[in-house]
């Protein structure tokens, strides 16, 4: 079955960038539509963006447009999410997630990103 | 953008109680609605997809119903292991997704 293993926790200064990885096993990345969801401490789930299999493009939530880049390395079956111009409000757990149709039935374990001066 | 609301934001119930959570969409989303359970420090877990279908391996005390703009999630007999936050999620405008704000369920 599909498993998603994410990179470890990060601490970044305001203004910096962070790149989180999500390694796929059990399937190849090309068979999946990978998405990213984040959760600030004590807050709810927030969809950030993901791959649209209909047109082969990656789309982003408007809130993150211009600051987030999601990429994939099919040679290693690893997805990446890079968020730039970090601010304290970006402190959150970042999850990769995938599934069929509109449901996310497979999630990574989450990566804590702390933005602090 | 489609907005999702949930009520209540939190609830306390006794073991064995029937628990009901509602989720409302800002526009008609047909049955494009999923429910997730999230325990502290863990990733969310899919419980119900397409408004009323139970994910494989999920106990039958969990159920979902509704279509259009109004949806209901029910735990027929609350168990101690059901303590968690529950989220609805719409996917009417794929590939974009929206989650509800969540409902925290505690044991009284």
PDB file of C-alpha atoms in Angstrom:
ATOM      1  CA  UNK A   1       0.000   0.000   0.000  1.00  0.00           C
ATOM      2  CA  UNK A   2       1.003   3.616  -0.398  1.00  0.00           C
ATOM      3  CA  UNK A   3       3.120   5.193   2.320  1.00  0.00           C
ATOM      4  CA  UNK A   4       4.244   8.800   2.546  1.00  0.00           C
ATOM      5  CA  UNK A   5       7.305   9.640   4.657  1.00  0.00           C
ATOM      6  CA  UNK A   6       8.105  13.297   5.218  1.00  0.00           C
ATOM      7  CA  UNK A   7      11.309  15.081   6.126  1.00  0.00           C
ATOM      8  CA  UNK A   8      12.087  16.204   9.646  1.00  0.00           C
ATOM      9  CA  UNK A   9      11.218  19.308  11.612  1.00  0.00           C
ATOM     10  CA  UNK A  10      12.625  22.666  10.548  1.00  0.00           C
ATOM     11  CA  UNK A  11      13.316  25.945  12.320  1.00  0.00           C
ATOM     12  CA  UNK A  12      13.584  28.990  10.102  1.00  0.00           C
ATOM     13  CA  UNK A  13      13.996  32.721  10.534  1.00  0.00           C
ATOM     14  CA  UNK A  14      11.418  35.166   9.182  1.00  0.00           C
ATOM     15  CA  UNK A  15      12.031  35.871   5.511  1.00  0.00           C
ATOM     16  CA  UNK A  16      13.709  32.541   4.854  1.00  0.00           C
ATOM     17  CA  UNK A  17      12.407  29.627   2.788  1.00  0.00           C
ATOM     18  CA  UNK A  18      11.695  26.045   3.746  1.00  0.00           C
ATOM     19  CA  UNK A  19      11.503  22.952   1.565  1.00  0.00           C
ATOM     20  CA  UNK A  20       9.654  19.903   2.877  1.00  0.00           C
ATOM     21  CA  UNK A  21       9.931  16.519   1.182  1.00  0.00           C
ATOM     22  CA  UNK A  22       7.462  13.641   0.952  1.00  0.00           C
ATOM     23  CA  UNK A  23       8.835  10.258  -0.133  1.00  0.00           C
ATOM     24  CA  UNK A  24       6.379   7.827  -1.717  1.00  0.00           C
ATOM     25  CA  UNK A  25       6.637   4.081  -1.339  1.00  0.00           C
ATOM     26  CA  UNK A  26       4.334   1.341  -2.534  1.00  0.00           C
ATOM     27  CA  UNK A  27       3.398   3.299  -5.650  1.00  0.00           C
ATOM     28  CA  UNK A  28       5.161   5.598  -8.068  1.00  0.00           C
ATOM     29  CA  UNK A  29       4.629   9.308  -7.756  1.00  0.00           C
ATOM     30  CA  UNK A  30       3.281   9.478 -11.304  1.00  0.00           C
ATOM     31  CA  UNK A  31       0.340   7.297 -10.228  1.00  0.00           C
ATOM     32  CA  UNK A  32      -0.693   9.755  -7.531  1.00  0.00           C
ATOM     33  CA  UNK A  33      -2.026  13.281  -7.222  1.00  0.00           C
ATOM     34  CA  UNK A  34      -0.077  14.778  -4.343  1.00  0.00           C
ATOM     35  CA  UNK A  35      -1.446  17.639  -2.286  1.00  0.00           C
ATOM     36  CA  UNK A  36      -0.224  19.649   0.682  1.00  0.00           C
ATOM     37  CA  UNK A  37      -2.248  20.619   3.740  1.00  0.00           C
ATOM     38  CA  UNK A  38      -1.051  22.611   6.702  1.00  0.00           C
ATOM     39  CA  UNK A  39      -2.224  23.037  10.294  1.00  0.00           C
ATOM     40  CA  UNK A  40      -1.150  25.886  12.534  1.00  0.00           C
ATOM     41  CA  UNK A  41      -0.902  25.095  16.255  1.00  0.00           C
ATOM     42  CA  UNK A  42      -4.383  24.635  17.697  1.00  0.00           C
ATOM     43  CA  UNK A  43      -5.996  25.468  14.347  1.00  0.00           C
ATOM     44  CA  UNK A  44      -7.779  23.612  11.573  1.00  0.00           C
ATOM     45  CA  UNK A  45      -6.666  22.053   8.316  1.00  0.00           C
ATOM     46  CA  UNK A  46      -5.801  24.308   5.390  1.00  0.00           C
ATOM     47  CA  UNK A  47      -5.364  23.052   1.829  1.00  0.00           C
ATOM     48  CA  UNK A  48      -2.351  24.678   0.167  1.00  0.00           C
ATOM     49  CA  UNK A  49      -2.308  23.175  -3.288  1.00  0.00           C
ATOM     50  CA  UNK A  50      -1.651  20.076  -5.326  1.00  0.00           C
ATOM     51  CA  UNK A  51      -1.439  18.293  -8.624  1.00  0.00           C
ATOM     52  CA  UNK A  52      -4.351  18.448 -11.042  1.00  0.00           C
ATOM     53  CA  UNK A  53      -4.328  15.233 -13.105  1.00  0.00           C
ATOM     54  CA  UNK A  54      -6.835  16.677 -15.560  1.00  0.00           C
ATOM     55  CA  UNK A  55      -4.361  19.096 -17.089  1.00  0.00           C
ATOM     56  CA  UNK A  56      -1.088  17.961 -15.545  1.00  0.00           C
ATOM     57  CA  UNK A  57      -0.585  21.231 -13.709  1.00  0.00           C
ATOM     58  CA  UNK A  58      -0.025  22.084 -10.080  1.00  0.00           C
ATOM     59  CA  UNK A  59      -2.507  24.537  -8.617  1.00  0.00           C
ATOM     60  CA  UNK A  60      -2.196  26.588  -5.479  1.00  0.00           C
ATOM     61  CA  UNK A  61      -4.648  28.082  -3.048  1.00  0.00           C
ATOM     62  CA  UNK A  62      -4.916  31.783  -3.714  1.00  0.00           C
ATOM     63  CA  UNK A  63      -3.591  32.559  -0.245  1.00  0.00           C
ATOM     64  CA  UNK A  64      -0.229  31.005  -1.102  1.00  0.00           C
ATOM     65  CA  UNK A  65       0.100  32.065  -4.747  1.00  0.00           C
ATOM     66  CA  UNK A  66       3.545  33.493  -5.385  1.00  0.00           C
ATOM     67  CA  UNK A  67       5.024  32.084  -2.176  1.00  0.00           C
ATOM     68  CA  UNK A  68       4.664  28.334  -2.593  1.00  0.00           C
ATOM     69  CA  UNK A  69       6.150  25.949  -5.120  1.00  0.00           C
ATOM     70  CA  UNK A  70       5.271  22.275  -5.292  1.00  0.00           C
ATOM     71  CA  UNK A  71       7.510  20.019  -7.331  1.00  0.00           C
ATOM     72  CA  UNK A  72       8.058  16.350  -7.928  1.00  0.00           C
ATOM     73  CA  UNK A  73      11.142  14.231  -8.590  1.00  0.00           C
ATOM     74  CA  UNK A  74       9.806  11.140 -10.337  1.00  0.00           C
ATOM     75  CA  UNK A  75      13.247   9.510 -10.348  1.00  0.00           C
ATOM     76  CA  UNK A  76      13.096   9.243  -6.563  1.00  0.00           C
ATOM     77  CA  UNK A  77       9.292   9.311  -6.111  1.00  0.00           C
ATOM     78  CA  UNK A  78       9.634  12.339  -3.880  1.00  0.00           C
ATOM     79  CA  UNK A  79       7.346  15.373  -3.758  1.00  0.00           C
ATOM     80  CA  UNK A  80       8.480  18.725  -2.438  1.00  0.00           C
ATOM     81  CA  UNK A  81       6.760  21.800  -1.058  1.00  0.00           C
ATOM     82  CA  UNK A  82       8.782  25.000  -0.806  1.00  0.00           C
ATOM     83  CA  UNK A  83       7.380  28.021   0.999  1.00  0.00           C
ATOM     84  CA  UNK A  84       9.244  31.316   0.809  1.00  0.00           C
ATOM     85  CA  UNK A  85       9.190  34.650   2.635  1.00  0.00           C
ATOM     86  CA  UNK A  86       8.323  32.852   5.838  1.00  0.00           C
ATOM     87  CA  UNK A  87       6.576  34.702   8.631  1.00  0.00           C
ATOM     88  CA  UNK A  88       5.549  33.657  12.122  1.00  0.00           C
ATOM     89  CA  UNK A  89       2.042  32.802  10.895  1.00  0.00           C
ATOM     90  CA  UNK A  90       3.568  30.039   8.749  1.00  0.00           C
ATOM     91  CA  UNK A  91       4.495  28.098  11.882  1.00  0.00           C
ATOM     92  CA  UNK A  92       2.536  24.902  11.352  1.00  0.00           C
ATOM     93  CA  UNK A  93       2.603  21.192  10.685  1.00  0.00           C
ATOM     94  CA  UNK A  94       2.759  20.567   6.945  1.00  0.00           C
ATOM     95  CA  UNK A  95       1.274  17.359   5.566  1.00  0.00           C
ATOM     96  CA  UNK A  96       1.464  15.739   2.167  1.00  0.00           C
ATOM     97  CA  UNK A  97      -1.669  13.790   1.288  1.00  0.00           C
ATOM     98  CA  UNK A  98      -3.076  11.831  -1.616  1.00  0.00           C
ATOM     99  CA  UNK A  99      -6.045   9.730  -2.611  1.00  0.00           C
ATOM    100  CA  UNK A 100      -8.540   8.886  -5.300  1.00  0.00           C
ATOM    101  CA  UNK A 101     -11.202  11.301  -6.390  1.00  0.00           C
ATOM    102  CA  UNK A 102     -11.665  14.042  -3.860  1.00  0.00           C
ATOM    103  CA  UNK A 103     -10.658  12.222  -0.691  1.00  0.00           C
ATOM    104  CA  UNK A 104      -7.275  12.089   1.011  1.00  0.00           C
ATOM    105  CA  UNK A 105      -6.953   8.561   2.333  1.00  0.00           C
ATOM    106  CA  UNK A 106      -3.169   8.539   2.626  1.00  0.00           C
ATOM    107  CA  UNK A 107      -1.278  11.147   4.665  1.00  0.00           C
ATOM    108  CA  UNK A 108       2.332  11.715   5.561  1.00  0.00           C
ATOM    109  CA  UNK A 109       3.266  11.913   9.224  1.00  0.00           C
ATOM    110  CA  UNK A 110       3.590  15.691   9.085  1.00  0.00           C
ATOM    111  CA  UNK A 111       6.549  18.060   9.271  1.00  0.00           C
ATOM    112  CA  UNK A 112       6.687  20.787  11.913  1.00  0.00           C
ATOM    113  CA  UNK A 113       7.991  24.076  10.571  1.00  0.00           C
ATOM    114  CA  UNK A 114       8.724  26.746  13.160  1.00  0.00           C
ATOM    115  CA  UNK A 115       9.361  30.325  12.067  1.00  0.00           C
ATOM    116  CA  UNK A 116      11.078  32.307  14.775  1.00  0.00           C
ATOM    117  CA  UNK A 117      13.719  35.000  15.048  1.00  0.00           C
TER     118      UNK A 117
ATOM    119  CA  UNK B   1     -14.699  30.085  -3.126  1.00  0.00           C
ATOM    120  CA  UNK B   2     -16.840  27.525  -1.340  1.00  0.00           C
ATOM    121  CA  UNK B   3     -16.941  28.091   2.409  1.00  0.00           C
ATOM    122  CA  UNK B   4     -17.644  25.354   4.944  1.00  0.00           C
ATOM    123  CA  UNK B   5     -19.082  25.757   8.415  1.00  0.00           C
ATOM    124  CA  UNK B   6     -19.427  23.161  11.147  1.00  0.00           C
ATOM    125  CA  UNK B   7     -21.443  23.036  14.329  1.00  0.00           C
ATOM    126  CA  UNK B   8     -20.917  22.738  17.126  1.00  0.00           C
ATOM    127  CA  UNK B   9     -17.262  23.784  17.392  1.00  0.00           C
ATOM    128  CA  UNK B  10     -16.930  21.467  20.374  1.00  0.00           C
ATOM    129  CA  UNK B  11     -19.052  19.054  22.369  1.00  0.00           C
ATOM    130  CA  UNK B  12     -18.861  16.807  25.407  1.00  0.00           C
ATOM    131  CA  UNK B  13     -20.799  13.583  25.543  1.00  0.00           C
ATOM    132  CA  UNK B  14     -20.908  10.420  27.605  1.00  0.00           C
ATOM    133  CA  UNK B  15     -19.695   7.033  26.478  1.00  0.00           C
ATOM    134  CA  UNK B  16     -22.525   5.369  24.590  1.00  0.00           C
ATOM    135  CA  UNK B  17     -24.172   8.641  23.581  1.00  0.00           C
ATOM    136  CA  UNK B  18     -25.218   9.416  20.036  1.00  0.00           C
ATOM    137  CA  UNK B  19     -23.167  12.328  18.691  1.00  0.00           C
ATOM    138  CA  UNK B  20     -24.152  14.444  15.702  1.00  0.00           C
ATOM    139  CA  UNK B  21     -22.082  17.069  13.890  1.00  0.00           C
ATOM    140  CA  UNK B  22     -23.390  19.213  11.071  1.00  0.00           C
ATOM    141  CA  UNK B  23     -21.501  20.723   8.163  1.00  0.00           C
ATOM    142  CA  UNK B  24     -22.882  23.341   5.817  1.00  0.00           C
ATOM    143  CA  UNK B  25     -21.513  24.443   2.461  1.00  0.00           C
ATOM    144  CA  UNK B  26     -21.919  27.971   1.098  1.00  0.00           C
ATOM    145  CA  UNK B  27     -23.281  26.532  -2.158  1.00  0.00           C
ATOM    146  CA  UNK B  28     -24.598  23.258  -3.539  1.00  0.00           C
ATOM    147  CA  UNK B  29     -21.794  20.670  -3.527  1.00  0.00           C
ATOM    148  CA  UNK B  30     -23.941  17.623  -4.342  1.00  0.00           C
ATOM    149  CA  UNK B  31     -22.419  14.758  -2.316  1.00  0.00           C
ATOM    150  CA  UNK B  32     -18.808  15.891  -2.735  1.00  0.00           C
ATOM    151  CA  UNK B  33     -18.161  15.845   0.979  1.00  0.00           C
ATOM    152  CA  UNK B  34     -15.773  13.825   3.144  1.00  0.00           C
ATOM    153  CA  UNK B  35     -15.300  13.476   6.909  1.00  0.00           C
ATOM    154  CA  UNK B  36     -11.987  13.066   8.720  1.00  0.00           C
ATOM    155  CA  UNK B  37     -10.989  12.239  12.270  1.00  0.00           C
ATOM    156  CA  UNK B  38      -7.835  13.744  13.745  1.00  0.00           C
ATOM    157  CA  UNK B  39      -6.367  12.725  17.073  1.00  0.00           C
ATOM    158  CA  UNK B  40      -3.804  14.947  18.816  1.00  0.00           C
ATOM    159  CA  UNK B  41      -0.382  14.787  17.224  1.00  0.00           C
ATOM    160  CA  UNK B  42      -1.598  12.577  14.383  1.00  0.00           C
ATOM    161  CA  UNK B  43      -2.435  13.046  10.735  1.00  0.00           C
ATOM    162  CA  UNK B  44      -6.119  13.139   9.798  1.00  0.00           C
ATOM    163  CA  UNK B  45      -7.829   9.874   8.952  1.00  0.00           C
ATOM    164  CA  UNK B  46     -10.540   9.531   6.302  1.00  0.00           C
ATOM    165  CA  UNK B  47     -13.749   8.105   7.791  1.00  0.00           C
ATOM    166  CA  UNK B  48     -16.539   8.912   5.311  1.00  0.00           C
ATOM    167  CA  UNK B  49     -16.280   9.742   1.608  1.00  0.00           C
ATOM    168  CA  UNK B  50     -18.886  10.995  -0.847  1.00  0.00           C
ATOM    169  CA  UNK B  51     -21.043  12.113   2.084  1.00  0.00           C
ATOM    170  CA  UNK B  52     -22.218   8.685   3.187  1.00  0.00           C
ATOM    171  CA  UNK B  53     -19.740   5.955   2.274  1.00  0.00           C
ATOM    172  CA  UNK B  54     -17.778   4.338   5.075  1.00  0.00           C
ATOM    173  CA  UNK B  55     -14.066   3.998   4.399  1.00  0.00           C
ATOM    174  CA  UNK B  56     -12.778   0.432   4.579  1.00  0.00           C
ATOM    175  CA  UNK B  57     -11.903  -0.604   8.117  1.00  0.00           C
ATOM    176  CA  UNK B  58     -13.824   2.219   9.809  1.00  0.00           C
ATOM    177  CA  UNK B  59     -16.252   1.054  12.526  1.00  0.00           C
ATOM    178  CA  UNK B  60     -19.903   1.046  11.556  1.00  0.00           C
ATOM    179  CA  UNK B  61     -20.843   3.358  14.456  1.00  0.00           C
ATOM    180  CA  UNK B  62     -19.653   6.184  12.203  1.00  0.00           C
ATOM    181  CA  UNK B  63     -22.010   7.372   9.481  1.00  0.00           C
ATOM    182  CA  UNK B  64     -22.667  10.329   7.242  1.00  0.00           C
ATOM    183  CA  UNK B  65     -25.610  11.722   5.335  1.00  0.00           C
ATOM    184  CA  UNK B  66     -26.753  14.715   3.367  1.00  0.00           C
ATOM    185  CA  UNK B  67     -26.422  16.349  -0.009  1.00  0.00           C
ATOM    186  CA  UNK B  68     -26.520  19.808  -1.494  1.00  0.00           C
ATOM    187  CA  UNK B  69     -25.511  22.206   1.250  1.00  0.00           C
ATOM    188  CA  UNK B  70     -26.342  20.371   4.477  1.00  0.00           C
ATOM    189  CA  UNK B  71     -24.533  17.334   5.829  1.00  0.00           C
ATOM    190  CA  UNK B  72     -24.536  15.329   9.026  1.00  0.00           C
ATOM    191  CA  UNK B  73     -21.910  13.137  10.650  1.00  0.00           C
ATOM    192  CA  UNK B  74     -23.008  10.735  13.389  1.00  0.00           C
ATOM    193  CA  UNK B  75     -21.324   8.529  15.936  1.00  0.00           C
ATOM    194  CA  UNK B  76     -24.081   6.149  17.021  1.00  0.00           C
ATOM    195  CA  UNK B  77     -22.469   5.155  20.316  1.00  0.00           C
ATOM    196  CA  UNK B  78     -19.514   7.267  21.439  1.00  0.00           C
ATOM    197  CA  UNK B  79     -16.460   5.304  22.529  1.00  0.00           C
ATOM    198  CA  UNK B  80     -13.429   6.581  24.484  1.00  0.00           C
ATOM    199  CA  UNK B  81     -11.215   6.115  21.423  1.00  0.00           C
ATOM    200  CA  UNK B  82     -13.437   8.500  19.442  1.00  0.00           C
ATOM    201  CA  UNK B  83     -12.044  11.509  21.293  1.00  0.00           C
ATOM    202  CA  UNK B  84     -10.741  13.634  18.431  1.00  0.00           C
ATOM    203  CA  UNK B  85     -11.453  16.579  16.202  1.00  0.00           C
ATOM    204  CA  UNK B  86     -13.660  15.912  13.198  1.00  0.00           C
ATOM    205  CA  UNK B  87     -13.433  17.843   9.935  1.00  0.00           C
ATOM    206  CA  UNK B  88     -15.652  17.957   6.904  1.00  0.00           C
ATOM    207  CA  UNK B  89     -14.039  18.648   3.519  1.00  0.00           C
ATOM    208  CA  UNK B  90     -15.626  19.546   0.181  1.00  0.00           C
ATOM    209  CA  UNK B  91     -14.281  18.751  -3.256  1.00  0.00           C
ATOM    210  CA  UNK B  92     -16.988  20.120  -5.534  1.00  0.00           C
ATOM    211  CA  UNK B  93     -14.531  22.383  -7.345  1.00  0.00           C
ATOM    212  CA  UNK B  94     -11.702  19.925  -7.923  1.00  0.00           C
ATOM    213  CA  UNK B  95      -8.770  20.133  -7.816  1.00  0.00           C
ATOM    214  CA  UNK B  96      -9.399  22.678  -5.082  1.00  0.00           C
ATOM    215  CA  UNK B  97     -10.433  21.577  -1.609  1.00  0.00           C
ATOM    216  CA  UNK B  98     -11.861  23.264   1.471  1.00  0.00           C
ATOM    217  CA  UNK B  99     -12.001  21.958   5.012  1.00  0.00           C
ATOM    218  CA  UNK B 100     -14.511  22.901   7.644  1.00  0.00           C
ATOM    219  CA  UNK B 101     -13.222  24.488  10.858  1.00  0.00           C
ATOM    220  CA  UNK B 102     -13.532  21.273  12.859  1.00  0.00           C
ATOM    221  CA  UNK B 103     -15.537  19.931  15.793  1.00  0.00           C
ATOM    222  CA  UNK B 104     -13.716  18.799  18.924  1.00  0.00           C
ATOM    223  CA  UNK B 105     -15.359  15.839  20.662  1.00  0.00           C
ATOM    224  CA  UNK B 106     -14.630  15.112  24.330  1.00  0.00           C
ATOM    225  CA  UNK B 107     -15.906  12.630  26.882  1.00  0.00           C
ATOM    226  CA  UNK B 108     -18.109  14.109  29.600  1.00  0.00           C
TER     227      UNK B 108
END
